Short mmCIF file of C-alpha atoms in Angstrom, two decimals:
data_model
loop_
_atom_site.label_atom_id
_atom_site.label_comp_id
_atom_site.label_asym_id
_atom_site.label_seq_id
_atom_site.Cartn_x
_atom_site.Cartn_y
_atom_site.Cartn_z
CA UNK H 1 190.60 91.71 230.24
CA UNK H 2 191.10 89.08 232.91
CA UNK H 3 192.04 89.93 236.50
CA UNK H 4 195.74 90.32 237.19
CA UNK H 5 198.51 92.16 235.37
CA UNK H 6 199.53 91.27 231.81
CA UNK H 7 202.88 92.86 230.98
CA UNK H 8 203.88 93.29 227.34
CA UNK H 9 207.62 94.04 227.24
CA UNK H 10 208.57 95.41 223.80
CA UNK H 11 212.24 95.02 222.94
CA UNK H 12 214.53 95.37 219.98
CA UNK H 13 217.07 92.70 219.00
CA UNK H 14 220.38 91.93 220.74
CA UNK H 15 219.11 93.13 224.08
CA UNK H 16 218.67 91.49 227.51
CA UNK H 17 215.07 90.56 226.71
CA UNK H 18 215.50 86.87 227.56
CA UNK H 19 217.19 87.64 230.87
CA UNK H 20 214.27 89.93 231.69
CA UNK H 21 211.87 87.10 230.86
CA UNK H 22 213.81 84.76 233.15
CA UNK H 23 213.72 87.38 235.90
CA UNK H 24 209.92 87.46 235.83
CA UNK H 25 209.53 83.74 235.17
CA UNK H 26 211.45 83.05 238.37
CA UNK H 27 208.68 84.71 240.41
CA UNK H 28 206.21 82.30 241.96
CA UNK H 29 203.22 84.41 240.87
CA UNK H 30 204.16 84.87 237.20
CA UNK H 31 203.59 83.03 233.93
CA UNK H 32 206.02 83.98 231.16
CA UNK H 33 205.74 83.54 227.41
CA UNK H 34 208.45 83.90 224.78
CA UNK H 35 207.76 85.94 221.62
CA UNK H 36 204.21 84.71 220.97
CA UNK H 37 203.98 86.55 217.63
CA UNK H 38 207.20 85.05 216.25
CA UNK H 39 205.51 82.31 214.20
CA UNK H 40 203.18 84.89 212.64
CA UNK H 41 206.15 87.12 211.83
CA UNK H 42 208.05 84.28 210.20
CA UNK H 43 205.03 83.07 208.23
CA UNK H 44 204.21 86.56 206.93
CA UNK H 45 207.72 87.73 206.10
CA UNK H 46 209.34 84.51 204.89
CA UNK H 47 212.52 85.61 206.61
CA UNK H 48 215.14 82.88 206.94
CA UNK H 49 215.71 82.28 210.63
CA UNK H 50 216.98 79.01 212.10
CA UNK H 51 214.21 76.38 212.17
CA UNK H 52 211.64 78.87 210.83
CA UNK H 53 209.49 76.07 209.42
CA UNK H 54 209.61 74.22 212.71
CA UNK H 55 208.56 77.36 214.61
CA UNK H 56 205.63 77.99 212.26
CA UNK H 57 204.50 74.36 212.56
CA UNK H 58 204.81 74.32 216.35
CA UNK H 59 203.18 77.65 217.26
CA UNK H 60 200.04 79.54 216.30
CA UNK H 61 200.72 81.77 213.28
CA UNK H 62 197.27 83.39 213.06
CA UNK H 63 197.84 86.76 214.72
CA UNK H 64 194.14 87.18 215.59
CA UNK H 65 194.15 83.94 217.55
CA UNK H 66 197.40 84.90 219.28
CA UNK H 67 195.97 88.28 220.25
CA UNK H 68 192.82 86.64 221.68
CA UNK H 69 195.06 84.45 223.81
CA UNK H 70 197.31 87.29 224.98
CA UNK H 71 194.39 89.46 226.06
CA UNK H 72 192.51 86.63 227.75
CA UNK H 73 192.79 84.79 231.04
CA UNK H 74 196.25 84.57 232.57
CA UNK H 75 197.33 80.92 232.30
CA UNK H 76 197.46 78.73 235.37
CA UNK H 77 197.04 80.26 238.78
CA UNK H 78 199.36 83.19 238.05
CA UNK H 79 198.42 86.78 238.81
CA UNK H 80 201.11 88.19 236.49
CA UNK H 81 201.62 87.38 232.82
CA UNK H 82 204.98 88.44 231.40
CA UNK H 83 204.89 88.59 227.61
CA UNK H 84 208.28 88.97 225.95
CA UNK H 85 207.76 90.66 222.58
CA UNK H 86 209.99 91.83 219.75
CA UNK H 87 208.61 95.13 218.45
CA UNK H 88 209.28 94.22 214.81
CA UNK H 89 206.80 91.35 215.17
CA UNK H 90 204.08 94.02 214.89
CA UNK H 91 204.07 94.19 211.12
CA UNK H 92 202.92 97.27 209.16
CA UNK H 93 199.14 97.34 208.96
CA UNK H 94 198.55 95.16 212.01
CA UNK H 95 195.88 96.33 214.44
CA UNK H 96 197.29 97.61 217.74
CA UNK H 97 194.08 98.30 219.68
CA UNK H 98 194.63 95.04 221.56
CA UNK H 99 197.59 96.64 223.35
CA UNK H 100 195.30 98.97 225.31
CA UNK H 101 194.46 96.63 228.23
CA UNK H 102 198.06 95.44 228.61
CA UNK H 103 200.77 97.00 230.78
CA UNK H 104 203.07 97.93 227.92
CA UNK H 105 206.76 98.48 228.68
CA UNK H 106 209.76 99.14 226.46
CA UNK H 107 213.31 97.81 226.70
CA UNK H 108 216.06 99.85 225.01
CA UNK H 109 219.72 99.35 224.22
CA UNK H 110 222.29 101.84 222.94
CA UNK H 111 222.11 101.52 219.13
CA UNK H 112 225.91 101.53 218.79
CA UNK H 113 226.02 98.35 220.87
CA UNK H 114 223.07 96.89 218.97
CA UNK H 115 224.79 97.53 215.63
CA UNK H 116 228.10 96.07 216.80
CA UNK H 117 226.26 92.97 218.00
CA UNK H 118 224.13 92.62 214.86
CA UNK H 119 227.19 92.96 212.63
CA UNK H 120 228.71 89.90 214.28
CA UNK H 121 225.79 87.63 213.38
CA UNK H 122 224.23 88.93 210.16
CA UNK H 123 224.94 90.90 207.00
CA UNK H 124 221.39 92.30 207.07
CA UNK H 125 222.03 95.39 209.17
CA UNK H 126 219.74 98.38 208.72
CA UNK H 127 217.92 101.03 210.70
CA UNK H 128 214.87 98.76 210.65
CA UNK H 129 216.87 95.85 212.08
CA UNK H 130 217.76 97.89 215.18
CA UNK H 131 214.08 97.87 216.12
CA UNK H 132 214.12 101.53 217.06
CA UNK H 133 211.66 102.87 214.46
CA UNK H 134 209.16 100.23 215.52
CA UNK H 135 209.74 100.89 219.22
CA UNK H 136 209.19 104.63 218.82
CA UNK H 137 206.01 104.03 216.82
CA UNK H 138 204.59 101.61 219.40
CA UNK H 139 205.57 103.87 222.29
CA UNK H 140 203.80 106.82 220.66
CA UNK H 141 200.68 104.71 220.02
CA UNK H 142 200.61 103.47 223.63
CA UNK H 143 201.19 106.98 225.00
CA UNK H 144 198.38 108.43 222.89
CA UNK H 145 195.96 105.66 223.82
CA UNK H 146 196.72 105.60 227.54
CA UNK H 147 197.40 109.29 228.08
CA UNK H 148 200.65 108.51 229.89
CA UNK H 149 204.22 107.61 229.05
CA UNK H 150 204.69 103.85 229.49
CA UNK H 151 207.61 102.45 231.51
CA UNK H 152 210.78 102.64 229.41
CA UNK H 153 213.89 100.76 230.55
CA UNK H 154 217.45 100.86 229.30
CA UNK H 155 219.42 97.61 229.46
CA UNK H 156 222.55 99.36 230.76
CA UNK H 157 220.62 100.78 233.73
CA UNK H 158 219.28 97.32 234.54
CA UNK H 159 222.70 95.68 234.37
CA UNK H 160 224.25 98.42 236.52
CA UNK H 161 221.54 98.21 239.20
CA UNK H 162 219.15 95.28 238.65
CA UNK H 163 217.33 95.58 241.96
CA UNK H 164 216.93 99.34 241.80
CA UNK H 165 215.50 99.40 238.27
CA UNK H 166 213.32 96.33 238.76
CA UNK H 167 211.85 97.88 241.90
CA UNK H 168 211.02 101.00 239.90
CA UNK H 169 209.39 98.90 237.20
CA UNK H 170 207.32 96.91 239.69
CA UNK H 171 206.12 100.14 241.29
CA UNK H 172 205.13 101.51 237.88
CA UNK H 173 203.04 98.49 236.94
CA UNK H 174 201.55 98.00 240.40
CA UNK H 175 203.10 94.74 241.57
CA UNK H 176 205.33 93.85 244.49
CA UNK H 177 209.03 93.41 243.87
CA UNK H 178 210.42 89.91 244.52
CA UNK H 179 214.03 89.03 245.32
CA UNK H 180 213.55 85.99 243.07
CA UNK H 181 213.77 88.35 240.10
CA UNK H 182 217.50 88.88 240.68
CA UNK H 183 218.78 85.32 240.12
CA UNK H 184 217.77 82.01 238.57
CA UNK H 185 219.19 78.55 237.92
CA UNK H 186 221.42 78.13 234.89
CA UNK H 187 220.03 76.25 231.91
CA UNK H 188 216.93 76.31 229.72
CA UNK H 189 213.55 77.24 231.17
CA UNK H 190 210.07 75.99 230.41
CA UNK H 191 209.09 79.41 229.04
CA UNK H 192 211.73 79.27 226.28
CA UNK H 193 210.63 79.12 222.67
CA UNK H 194 211.94 76.13 220.73
CA UNK H 195 214.35 78.52 219.00
CA UNK H 196 216.29 78.91 222.26
CA UNK H 197 218.91 76.39 221.19
CA UNK H 198 219.97 78.78 218.43
CA UNK H 199 219.94 82.06 220.36
CA UNK H 200 220.07 81.52 224.14
CA UNK H 201 223.50 80.01 224.85
CA UNK H 202 224.70 82.96 226.91
CA UNK H 203 221.54 83.35 228.98
CA UNK H 204 221.42 79.57 229.58
CA UNK H 205 224.84 79.85 231.21
CA UNK H 206 223.73 82.78 233.38
CA UNK H 207 222.38 82.77 236.92
CA UNK H 208 221.38 86.44 236.98
CA UNK H 209 222.01 89.77 235.30
CA UNK H 210 225.64 90.07 234.24
CA UNK H 211 227.50 93.29 235.13
CA UNK H 212 227.40 95.88 232.37
CA UNK H 213 230.38 95.83 230.03
CA UNK H 214 230.58 98.19 227.03
CA UNK H 215 230.75 96.40 223.69
CA UNK H 216 234.02 97.28 221.99
CA UNK H 217 234.58 97.60 218.28
CA UNK H 218 234.46 99.91 215.29
CA UNK H 219 231.48 100.39 213.04
CA UNK H 220 231.84 100.41 209.27
CA UNK H 221 231.04 103.68 207.49
CA UNK H 222 227.72 102.15 206.40
CA UNK H 223 226.85 101.24 209.99
CA UNK H 224 227.96 104.67 211.22
CA UNK H 225 225.38 106.16 208.84
CA UNK H 226 222.71 103.90 210.36
CA UNK H 227 223.82 104.94 213.85
CA UNK H 228 223.37 108.59 212.87
CA UNK H 229 219.73 107.83 212.02
CA UNK H 230 219.16 105.58 215.02
CA UNK H 231 220.60 107.83 217.72
CA UNK H 232 217.84 110.49 217.72
CA UNK H 233 215.21 107.73 217.94
CA UNK H 234 217.00 106.13 220.85
CA UNK H 235 217.51 109.44 222.63
CA UNK H 236 213.85 110.38 222.24
CA UNK H 237 212.91 107.34 224.33
CA UNK H 238 215.99 107.21 226.54
CA UNK H 239 215.30 110.60 228.10
CA UNK H 240 211.86 109.33 229.16
CA UNK H 241 213.17 106.14 230.78
CA UNK H 242 212.78 105.01 234.37
CA UNK H 243 215.95 105.97 236.19
CA UNK H 244 217.13 106.26 239.77
#
């Protein structure tokens, strides 16, 4: 592993993962990358996401080559490499030993809010689509390999106290906190994947972490059943989270 700190932040969908990437990207000592395993995920699953073919053509879809890159030298002159990952991009059967030298962290969101958000954009809502089974599995693998519980963050905690939680995270991974992590210029960033035009409208209009606001709405009976399965998974990680 190269010198410096390579942070792998593992998130589920409909979270503040892009805002977190912007927070780190705004540091002067950090290089950020957006979902480097996305092209592999799309190529292997055949899932129909906007511009999937374009993503596969533009980015490396061989997971072994991506892993070699992610565990190699930090690009540029940066001393920190922030890797924004979706946990479902680690497909069943994929090797996970490459995670060992990384500073693995996990970003949670209340599954009720995840389900309400997913239901607004897709009909394919399931326990798997919340990302929680994959997050729990990866967290358990990282804990077993490292012998310690990795940093676990909840998006609500971050939105309610960005500086406090980010300071805790920086302490956990052994880097200095920077005030530049709290705000950024509106608009696209160089670290964005080419899929940003389809997904990043709200974060492109942001200049920092928005105040927390509960997502309102009622779940269907089918989604309530998924929530009943998801809640124990969420709570098993939530009680281990970094908190003030």
